[in-house]
Short mmCIF file of C-alpha atoms in Angstrom, two decimals:
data_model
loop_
_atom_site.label_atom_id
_atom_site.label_comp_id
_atom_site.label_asym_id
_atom_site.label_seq_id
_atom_site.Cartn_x
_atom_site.Cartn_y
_atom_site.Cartn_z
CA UNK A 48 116.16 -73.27 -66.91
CA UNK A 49 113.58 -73.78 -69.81
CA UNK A 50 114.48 -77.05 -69.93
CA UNK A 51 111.73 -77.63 -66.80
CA UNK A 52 108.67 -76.06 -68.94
CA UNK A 53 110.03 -78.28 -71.92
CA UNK A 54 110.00 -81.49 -69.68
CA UNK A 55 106.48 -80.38 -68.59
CA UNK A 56 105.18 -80.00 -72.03
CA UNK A 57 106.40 -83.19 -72.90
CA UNK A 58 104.46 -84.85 -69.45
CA UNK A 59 101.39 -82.60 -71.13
CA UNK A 60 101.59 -84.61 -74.43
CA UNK A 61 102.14 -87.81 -73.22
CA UNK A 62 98.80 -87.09 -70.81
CA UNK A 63 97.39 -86.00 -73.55
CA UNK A 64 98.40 -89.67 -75.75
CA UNK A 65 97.30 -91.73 -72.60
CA UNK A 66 94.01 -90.32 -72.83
CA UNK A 67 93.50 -90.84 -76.34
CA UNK A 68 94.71 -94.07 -76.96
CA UNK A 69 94.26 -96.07 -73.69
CA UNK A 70 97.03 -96.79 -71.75
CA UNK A 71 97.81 -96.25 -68.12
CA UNK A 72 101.68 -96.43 -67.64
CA UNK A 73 104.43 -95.53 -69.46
CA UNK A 74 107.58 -97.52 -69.45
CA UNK A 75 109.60 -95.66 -71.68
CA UNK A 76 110.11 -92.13 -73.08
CA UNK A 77 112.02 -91.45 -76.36
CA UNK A 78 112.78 -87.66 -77.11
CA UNK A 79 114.55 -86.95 -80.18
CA UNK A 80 117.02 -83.76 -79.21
CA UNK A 81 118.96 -82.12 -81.46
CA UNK A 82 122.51 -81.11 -80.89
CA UNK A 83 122.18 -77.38 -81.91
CA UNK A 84 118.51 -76.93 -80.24
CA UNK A 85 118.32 -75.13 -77.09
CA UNK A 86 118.26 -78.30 -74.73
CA UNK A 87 120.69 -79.44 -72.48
CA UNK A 88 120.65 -82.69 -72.38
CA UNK A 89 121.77 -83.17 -68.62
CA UNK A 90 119.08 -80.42 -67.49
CA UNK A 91 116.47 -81.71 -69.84
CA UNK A 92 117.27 -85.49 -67.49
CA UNK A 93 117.03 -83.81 -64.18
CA UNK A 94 113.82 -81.85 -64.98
CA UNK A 95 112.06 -85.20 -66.86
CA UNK A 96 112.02 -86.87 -63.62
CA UNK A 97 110.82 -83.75 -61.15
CA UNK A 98 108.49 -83.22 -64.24
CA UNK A 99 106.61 -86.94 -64.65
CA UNK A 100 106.08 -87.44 -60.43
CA UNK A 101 102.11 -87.75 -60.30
CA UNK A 102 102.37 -88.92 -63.98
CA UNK A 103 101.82 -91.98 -66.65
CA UNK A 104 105.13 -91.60 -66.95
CA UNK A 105 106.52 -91.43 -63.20
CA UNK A 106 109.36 -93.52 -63.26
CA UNK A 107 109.39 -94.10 -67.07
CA UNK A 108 112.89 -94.30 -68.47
CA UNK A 109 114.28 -91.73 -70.85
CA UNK A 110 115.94 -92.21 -73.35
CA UNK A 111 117.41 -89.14 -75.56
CA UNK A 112 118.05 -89.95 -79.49
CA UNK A 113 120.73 -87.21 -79.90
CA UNK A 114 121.17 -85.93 -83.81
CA UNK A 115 123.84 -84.24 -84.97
CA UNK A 116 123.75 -81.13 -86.55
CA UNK A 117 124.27 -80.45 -90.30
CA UNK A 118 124.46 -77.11 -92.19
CA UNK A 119 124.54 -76.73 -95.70
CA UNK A 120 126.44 -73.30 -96.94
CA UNK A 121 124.79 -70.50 -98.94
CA UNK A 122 127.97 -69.66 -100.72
CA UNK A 123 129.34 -73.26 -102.11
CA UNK A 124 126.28 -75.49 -100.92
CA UNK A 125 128.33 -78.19 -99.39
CA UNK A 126 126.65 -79.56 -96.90
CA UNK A 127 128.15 -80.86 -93.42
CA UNK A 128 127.75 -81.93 -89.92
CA UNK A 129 128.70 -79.26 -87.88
CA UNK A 130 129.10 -78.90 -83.96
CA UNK A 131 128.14 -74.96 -83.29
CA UNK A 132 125.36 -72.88 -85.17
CA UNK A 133 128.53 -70.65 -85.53
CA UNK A 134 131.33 -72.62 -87.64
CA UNK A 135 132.32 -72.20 -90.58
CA UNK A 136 131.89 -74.12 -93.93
CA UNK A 137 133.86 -76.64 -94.01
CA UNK A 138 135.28 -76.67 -97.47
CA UNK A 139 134.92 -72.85 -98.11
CA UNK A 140 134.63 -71.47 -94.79
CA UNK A 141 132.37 -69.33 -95.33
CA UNK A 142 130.44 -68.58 -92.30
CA UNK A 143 126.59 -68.32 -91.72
CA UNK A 144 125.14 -71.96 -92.70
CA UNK A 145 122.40 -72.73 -92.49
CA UNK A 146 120.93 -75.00 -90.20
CA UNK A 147 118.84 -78.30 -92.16
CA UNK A 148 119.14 -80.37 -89.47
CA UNK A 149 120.01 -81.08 -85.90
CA UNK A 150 117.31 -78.17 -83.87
CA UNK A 151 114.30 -80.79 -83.49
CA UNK A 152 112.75 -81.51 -79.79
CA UNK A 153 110.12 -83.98 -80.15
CA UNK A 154 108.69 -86.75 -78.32
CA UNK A 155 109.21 -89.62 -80.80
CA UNK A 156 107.70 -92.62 -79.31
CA UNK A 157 106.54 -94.26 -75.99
CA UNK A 158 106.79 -98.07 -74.63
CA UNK A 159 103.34 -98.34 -72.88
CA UNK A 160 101.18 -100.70 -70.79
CA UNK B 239 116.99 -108.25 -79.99
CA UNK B 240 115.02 -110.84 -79.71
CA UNK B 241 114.93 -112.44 -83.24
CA UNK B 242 111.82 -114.62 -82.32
CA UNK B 243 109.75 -111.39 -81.17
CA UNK B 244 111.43 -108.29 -81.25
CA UNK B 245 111.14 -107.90 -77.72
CA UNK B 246 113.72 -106.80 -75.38
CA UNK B 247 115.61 -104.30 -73.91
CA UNK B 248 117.70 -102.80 -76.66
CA UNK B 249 115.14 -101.44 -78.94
CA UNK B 250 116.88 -100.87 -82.05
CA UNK B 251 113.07 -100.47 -84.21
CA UNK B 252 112.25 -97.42 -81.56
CA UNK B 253 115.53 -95.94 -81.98
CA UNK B 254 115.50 -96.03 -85.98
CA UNK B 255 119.23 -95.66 -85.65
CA UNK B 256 120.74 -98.38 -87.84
CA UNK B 257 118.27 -101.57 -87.09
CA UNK B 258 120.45 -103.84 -89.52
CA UNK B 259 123.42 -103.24 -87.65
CA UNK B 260 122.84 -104.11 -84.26
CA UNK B 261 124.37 -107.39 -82.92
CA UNK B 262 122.16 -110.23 -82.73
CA UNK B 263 121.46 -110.62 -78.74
CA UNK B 264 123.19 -113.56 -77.15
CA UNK B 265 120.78 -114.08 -74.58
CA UNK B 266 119.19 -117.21 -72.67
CA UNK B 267 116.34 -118.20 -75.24
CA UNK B 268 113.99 -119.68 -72.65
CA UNK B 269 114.24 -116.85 -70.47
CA UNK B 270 113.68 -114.32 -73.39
CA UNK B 271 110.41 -116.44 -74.59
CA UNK B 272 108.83 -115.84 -71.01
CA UNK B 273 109.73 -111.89 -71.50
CA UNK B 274 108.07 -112.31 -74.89
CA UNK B 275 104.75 -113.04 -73.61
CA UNK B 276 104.55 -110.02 -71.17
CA UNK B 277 105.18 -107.63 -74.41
CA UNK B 278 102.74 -109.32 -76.21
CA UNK B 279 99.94 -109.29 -73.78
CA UNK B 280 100.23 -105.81 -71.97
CA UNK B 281 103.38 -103.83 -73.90
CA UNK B 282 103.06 -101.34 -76.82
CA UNK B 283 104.75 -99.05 -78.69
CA UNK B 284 102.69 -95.89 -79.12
CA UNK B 285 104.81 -93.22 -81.81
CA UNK B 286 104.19 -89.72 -81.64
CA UNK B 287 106.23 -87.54 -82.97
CA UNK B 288 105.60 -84.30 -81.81
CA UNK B 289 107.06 -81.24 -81.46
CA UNK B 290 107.88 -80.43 -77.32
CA UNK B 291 106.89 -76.93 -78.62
CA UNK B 292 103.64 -78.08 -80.41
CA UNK B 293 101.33 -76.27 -77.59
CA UNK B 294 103.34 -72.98 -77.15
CA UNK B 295 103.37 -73.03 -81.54
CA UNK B 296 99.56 -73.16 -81.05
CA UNK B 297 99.24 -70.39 -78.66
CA UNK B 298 101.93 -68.28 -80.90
CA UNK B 299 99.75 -69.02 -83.50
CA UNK B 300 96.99 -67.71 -82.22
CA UNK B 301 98.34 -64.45 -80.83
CA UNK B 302 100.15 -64.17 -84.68
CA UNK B 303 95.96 -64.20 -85.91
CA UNK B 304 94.99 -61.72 -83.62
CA UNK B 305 97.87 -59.34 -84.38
CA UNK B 306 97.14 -59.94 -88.11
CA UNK B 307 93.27 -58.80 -87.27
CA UNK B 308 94.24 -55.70 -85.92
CA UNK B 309 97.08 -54.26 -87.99
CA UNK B 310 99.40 -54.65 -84.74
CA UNK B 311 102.99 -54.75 -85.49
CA UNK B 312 104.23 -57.17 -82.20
CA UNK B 313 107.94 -57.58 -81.33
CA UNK B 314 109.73 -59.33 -79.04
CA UNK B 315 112.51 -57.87 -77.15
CA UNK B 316 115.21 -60.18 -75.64
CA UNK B 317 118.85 -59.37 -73.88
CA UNK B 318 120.43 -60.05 -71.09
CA UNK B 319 119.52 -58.55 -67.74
CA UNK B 320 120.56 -54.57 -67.75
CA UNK B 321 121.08 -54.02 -71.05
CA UNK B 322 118.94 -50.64 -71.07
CA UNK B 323 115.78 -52.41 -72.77
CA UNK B 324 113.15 -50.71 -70.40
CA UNK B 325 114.88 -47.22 -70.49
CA UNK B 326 115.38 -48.14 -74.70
CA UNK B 327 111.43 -48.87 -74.87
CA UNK B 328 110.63 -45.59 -72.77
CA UNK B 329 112.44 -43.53 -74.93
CA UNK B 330 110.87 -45.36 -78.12
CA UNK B 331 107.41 -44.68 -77.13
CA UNK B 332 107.88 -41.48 -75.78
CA UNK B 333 108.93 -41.19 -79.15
CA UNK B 334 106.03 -42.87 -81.35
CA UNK B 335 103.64 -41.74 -78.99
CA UNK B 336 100.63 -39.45 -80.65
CA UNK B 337 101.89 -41.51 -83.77
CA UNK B 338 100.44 -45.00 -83.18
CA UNK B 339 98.58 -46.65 -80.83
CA UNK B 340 101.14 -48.47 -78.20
CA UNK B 341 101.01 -50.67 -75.95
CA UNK B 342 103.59 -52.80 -73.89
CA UNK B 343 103.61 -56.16 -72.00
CA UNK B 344 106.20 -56.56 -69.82
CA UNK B 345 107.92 -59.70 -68.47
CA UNK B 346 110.20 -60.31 -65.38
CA UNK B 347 110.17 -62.51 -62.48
CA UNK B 348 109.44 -60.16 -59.81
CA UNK B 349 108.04 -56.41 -59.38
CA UNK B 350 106.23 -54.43 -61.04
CA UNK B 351 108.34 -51.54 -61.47
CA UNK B 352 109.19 -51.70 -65.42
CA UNK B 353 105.49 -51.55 -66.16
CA UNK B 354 105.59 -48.70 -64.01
CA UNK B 355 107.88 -46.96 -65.62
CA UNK B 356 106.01 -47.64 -69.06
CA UNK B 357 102.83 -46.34 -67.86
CA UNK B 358 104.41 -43.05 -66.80
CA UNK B 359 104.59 -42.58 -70.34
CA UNK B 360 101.09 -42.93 -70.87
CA UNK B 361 101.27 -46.14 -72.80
CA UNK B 362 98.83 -48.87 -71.36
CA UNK B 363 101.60 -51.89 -69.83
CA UNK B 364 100.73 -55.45 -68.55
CA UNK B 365 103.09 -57.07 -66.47
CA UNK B 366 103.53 -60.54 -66.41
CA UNK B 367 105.46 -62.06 -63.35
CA UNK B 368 106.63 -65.14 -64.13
CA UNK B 369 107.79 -65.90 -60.56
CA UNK B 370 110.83 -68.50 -61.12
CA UNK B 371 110.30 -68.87 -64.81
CA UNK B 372 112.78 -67.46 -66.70
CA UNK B 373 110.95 -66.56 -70.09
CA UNK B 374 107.68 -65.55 -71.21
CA UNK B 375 105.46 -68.16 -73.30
CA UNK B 376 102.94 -67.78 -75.76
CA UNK B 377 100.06 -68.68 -73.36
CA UNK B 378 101.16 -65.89 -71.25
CA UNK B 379 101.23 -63.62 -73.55
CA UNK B 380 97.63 -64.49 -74.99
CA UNK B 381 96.10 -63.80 -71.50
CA UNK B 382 98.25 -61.02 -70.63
CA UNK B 383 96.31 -59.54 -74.38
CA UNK B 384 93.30 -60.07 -73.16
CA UNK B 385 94.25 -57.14 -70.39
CA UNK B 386 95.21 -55.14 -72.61
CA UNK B 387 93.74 -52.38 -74.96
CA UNK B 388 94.31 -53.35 -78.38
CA UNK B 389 96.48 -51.28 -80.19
CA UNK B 390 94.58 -51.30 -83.64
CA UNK B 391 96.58 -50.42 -86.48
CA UNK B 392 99.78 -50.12 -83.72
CA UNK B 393 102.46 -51.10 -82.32
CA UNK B 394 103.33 -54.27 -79.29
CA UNK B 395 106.55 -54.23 -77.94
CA UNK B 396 106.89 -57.19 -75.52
CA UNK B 397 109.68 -56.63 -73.33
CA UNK B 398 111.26 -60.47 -72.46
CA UNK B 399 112.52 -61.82 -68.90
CA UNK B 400 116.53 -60.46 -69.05
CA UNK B 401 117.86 -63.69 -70.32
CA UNK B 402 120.18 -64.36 -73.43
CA UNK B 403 119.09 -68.37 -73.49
CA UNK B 404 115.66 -69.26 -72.71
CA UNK B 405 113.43 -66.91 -74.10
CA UNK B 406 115.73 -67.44 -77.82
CA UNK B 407 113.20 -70.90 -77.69
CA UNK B 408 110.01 -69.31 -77.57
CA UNK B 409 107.72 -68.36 -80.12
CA UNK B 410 105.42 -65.59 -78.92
CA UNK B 411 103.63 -64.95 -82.07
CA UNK B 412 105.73 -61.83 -81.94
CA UNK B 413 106.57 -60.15 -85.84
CA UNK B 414 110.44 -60.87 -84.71
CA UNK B 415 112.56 -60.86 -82.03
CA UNK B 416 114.95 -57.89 -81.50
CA UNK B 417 117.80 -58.26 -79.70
CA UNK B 418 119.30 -55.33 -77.38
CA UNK B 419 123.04 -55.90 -76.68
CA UNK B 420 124.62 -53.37 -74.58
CA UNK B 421 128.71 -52.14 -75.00
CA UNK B 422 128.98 -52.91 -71.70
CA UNK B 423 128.45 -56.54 -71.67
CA UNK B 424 131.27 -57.71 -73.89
CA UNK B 425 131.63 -58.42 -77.56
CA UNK B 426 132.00 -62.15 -77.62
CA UNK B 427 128.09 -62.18 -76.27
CA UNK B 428 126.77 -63.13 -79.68
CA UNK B 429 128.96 -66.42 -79.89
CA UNK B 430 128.17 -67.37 -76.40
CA UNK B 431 124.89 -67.25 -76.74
CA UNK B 432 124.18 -68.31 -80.59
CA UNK B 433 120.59 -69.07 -80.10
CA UNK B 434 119.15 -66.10 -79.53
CA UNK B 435 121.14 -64.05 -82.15
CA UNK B 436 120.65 -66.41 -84.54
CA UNK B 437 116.72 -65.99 -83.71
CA UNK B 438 116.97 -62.37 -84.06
CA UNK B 439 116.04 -60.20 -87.07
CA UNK B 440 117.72 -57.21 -86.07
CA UNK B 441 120.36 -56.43 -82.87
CA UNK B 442 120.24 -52.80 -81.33
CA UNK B 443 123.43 -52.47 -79.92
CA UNK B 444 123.39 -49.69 -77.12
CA UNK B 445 124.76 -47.57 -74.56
CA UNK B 446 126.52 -46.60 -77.61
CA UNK B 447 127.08 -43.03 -75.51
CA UNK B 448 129.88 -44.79 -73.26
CA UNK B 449 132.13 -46.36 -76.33
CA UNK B 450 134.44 -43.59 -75.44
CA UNK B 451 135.32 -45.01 -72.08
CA UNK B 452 135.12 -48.75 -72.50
CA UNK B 453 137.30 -51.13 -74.35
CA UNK B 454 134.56 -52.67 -76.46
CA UNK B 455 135.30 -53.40 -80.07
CA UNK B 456 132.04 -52.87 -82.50
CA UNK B 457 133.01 -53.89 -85.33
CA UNK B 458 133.99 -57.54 -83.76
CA UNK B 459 130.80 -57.74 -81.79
CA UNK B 460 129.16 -57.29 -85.21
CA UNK B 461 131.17 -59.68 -87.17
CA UNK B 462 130.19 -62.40 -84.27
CA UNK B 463 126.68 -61.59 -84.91
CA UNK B 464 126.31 -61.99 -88.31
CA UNK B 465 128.70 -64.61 -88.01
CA UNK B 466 125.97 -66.76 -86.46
CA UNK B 467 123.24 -64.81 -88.13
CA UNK B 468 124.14 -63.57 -91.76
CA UNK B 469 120.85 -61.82 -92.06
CA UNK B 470 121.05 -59.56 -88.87
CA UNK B 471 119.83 -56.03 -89.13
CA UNK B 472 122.31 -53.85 -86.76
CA UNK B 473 121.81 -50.55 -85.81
CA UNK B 474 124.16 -48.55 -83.17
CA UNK B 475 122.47 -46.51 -80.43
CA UNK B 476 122.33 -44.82 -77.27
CA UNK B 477 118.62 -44.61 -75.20
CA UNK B 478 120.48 -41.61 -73.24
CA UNK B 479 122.17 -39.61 -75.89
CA UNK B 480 119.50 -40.56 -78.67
CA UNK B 481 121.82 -41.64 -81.44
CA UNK B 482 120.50 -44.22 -83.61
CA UNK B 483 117.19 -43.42 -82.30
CA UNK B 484 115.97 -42.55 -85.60
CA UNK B 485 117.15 -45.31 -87.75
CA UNK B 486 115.16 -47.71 -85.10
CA UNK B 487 112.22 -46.02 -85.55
CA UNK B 488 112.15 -45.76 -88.97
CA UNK B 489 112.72 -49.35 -88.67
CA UNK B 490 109.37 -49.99 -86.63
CA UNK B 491 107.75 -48.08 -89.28
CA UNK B 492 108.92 -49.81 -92.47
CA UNK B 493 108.19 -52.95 -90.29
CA UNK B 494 104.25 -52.14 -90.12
CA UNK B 495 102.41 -52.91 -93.44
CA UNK B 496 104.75 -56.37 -93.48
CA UNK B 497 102.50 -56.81 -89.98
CA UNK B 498 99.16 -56.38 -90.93
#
């Protein structure tokens, strides 16, 4: 389950903020996932909270700002939201899009004290 | 939201997902005055933005510059567990060997026993145990370089923890991932598990020796993979027979000055 060195990455970074900029508790986490990137969003829950115990951020909330995906197709270059790195173009079906959104894992903001 | 402040609890500015369209709050306005003074006295909002992957990026960076300095072409093998990768990469070097200068860092949770088998070749072999991880990161790699002989001017072949999802994450500072899919494992493995075809450059498909007894159908396992990866390089071969073995090594070597 990468998910677990992902949520521990993201306790590094928000160490890593606390230390820079001051603050000593964290109230609330906001990680933008992407639909088509390689988190699960239920593991990615369970493993935030085993990951933040000893933390700024023990008992912070998360909250997950889930995009959708969108591919854009090399052979008509219509561009859709699409559910699976896999489907097909929508309006030509051509398969193989490729991927312009939707794949990001990032720790967007923080509510602090 | 609190129109007065912006405090509260639904925190449509954080979000950035439609602020103008959120309904207005229809909360107690003396209660939500008291909450505003909290968030103005000890509450922040501190915005990031950065990439979960920033520090293993940093590492694969750095692992990318040191294979640039020495000429070393580094790939990264994925599959899942028992697809033939070890036995593939023993055959491979016993191949190159004399050729270039090898060298091999293997990952898996427990045991030493594939880097055994690599050294019997004569190539040098780090293992990395991972214990209850199930990839290999950048970081480990780095140190598990600094065990190892350089192999100037070479060739890396870093053998992944068996695993079709995690390590497809991962940037080791590797040249490219190469993924080994064996005939045995069923052709649908490339749609199940989009991520790590879709990070692949090319797909060795093996075991190619036992086609004649199993029901697997090649050319749909290829159309899956390029259907999630139009650019996949697929070659066909068998680590026991030997078929194929050439047109993978000719691919290592055609891979080399793009390396250095």
């Amino acid at each position: 389950m990468h998910e677990m060195s992902l949520a521990q990455s993201v306790r590094e970074i928000i160490e890593q903020a606390a230390l820079e900029q001051g603050f000593s508790r964290v109230k609330t986490v906001w990680l933008e996932i992407g639909r088509l990137s390689c988190v699960e969003q239920e593991a990615m829950r369970f493993c935030f909270t085993a990951a933040m115990q000893g933390s700024v951020a023990e008992a912070a909330r998360l909250e997950i700002i889930d995009t959708p995906g969108r591919g854009l197709c090399r052979k008509c270059g219509h561009e859709a939201e699409i559910e699976n790195v896999y489907d097909a173009c929508p309006r030509c079906g051509n398969y193989g899009l490729q991927l312009v959104a939707g794949d990001a894992m990032r720790v967007k903001e923080l509510e602090v004290a | 939201m609190c129109l007065t402040c912006g405090c509260g609890s639904d925190e449509v500015l954080i979000r950035g997902r439609k602020p103008l369209n959120k309904p207005k709050a229809p909360v107690s306005f003396k209660l939500h005055r008291v909450e505003a003074k909290v968030a103005e006295d000890s509450q922040r909002i501190v915005k990031l933005e950065q990439d979960i992957l920033h520090k293993n990026d940093q590492h694969a960076q750095a692992n990318r510059d040191y294979f640039a300095r020495h000429g070393v072409l580094a790939l990264n093998l994925v599959s899942s567990p028992g697809s033939g990768k070890t036995t593939l990469l023993v055959r491979t070097l016993q191949t190159l060997t004399g050729r270039y200068p090898l060298a091999v860092i293997e990952g898996d949770q427990q045991t030493e026993q594939d880097a055994d088998r690599i050294r019997a070749t004569g190539v040098s072999a780090v293992q990395i145990n991972t214990g209850k991880g199930c990839h290999l990161d950048a970081q480990m790699v780095e140190r598990a370089l600094a065990e190892l002989p350089c192999p100037d001017g070479g060739m890396l072949f870093i053998e992944n923890v068996g695993n079709l999802v995690c390590p497809a994450g991962f940037d080791l500072g590797e040249f490219a991932k190469v993924v080994v899919l064996s005939v045995t494992e069923g052709e649908d493995k490339p749609l199940k598990y989009p991520d790590m075809f879709r990070a692949a450059e090319l797909m060795l498909l093996n075991k190619c020796d036992l086609l004649p007894y199993l029901s697997f159908d090649v050319e749909q396992a290829e159309a899956y993979a390029r259907r999630v990866n139009p650019d996949i390089r697929i070659i066909r071969l068998s680590a026991v027979s030997g078929e194929g073995m050439d047109e993978w090594t000719s691919w290592l070597e055609a891979q080399r000055p793009q390396a250095s």
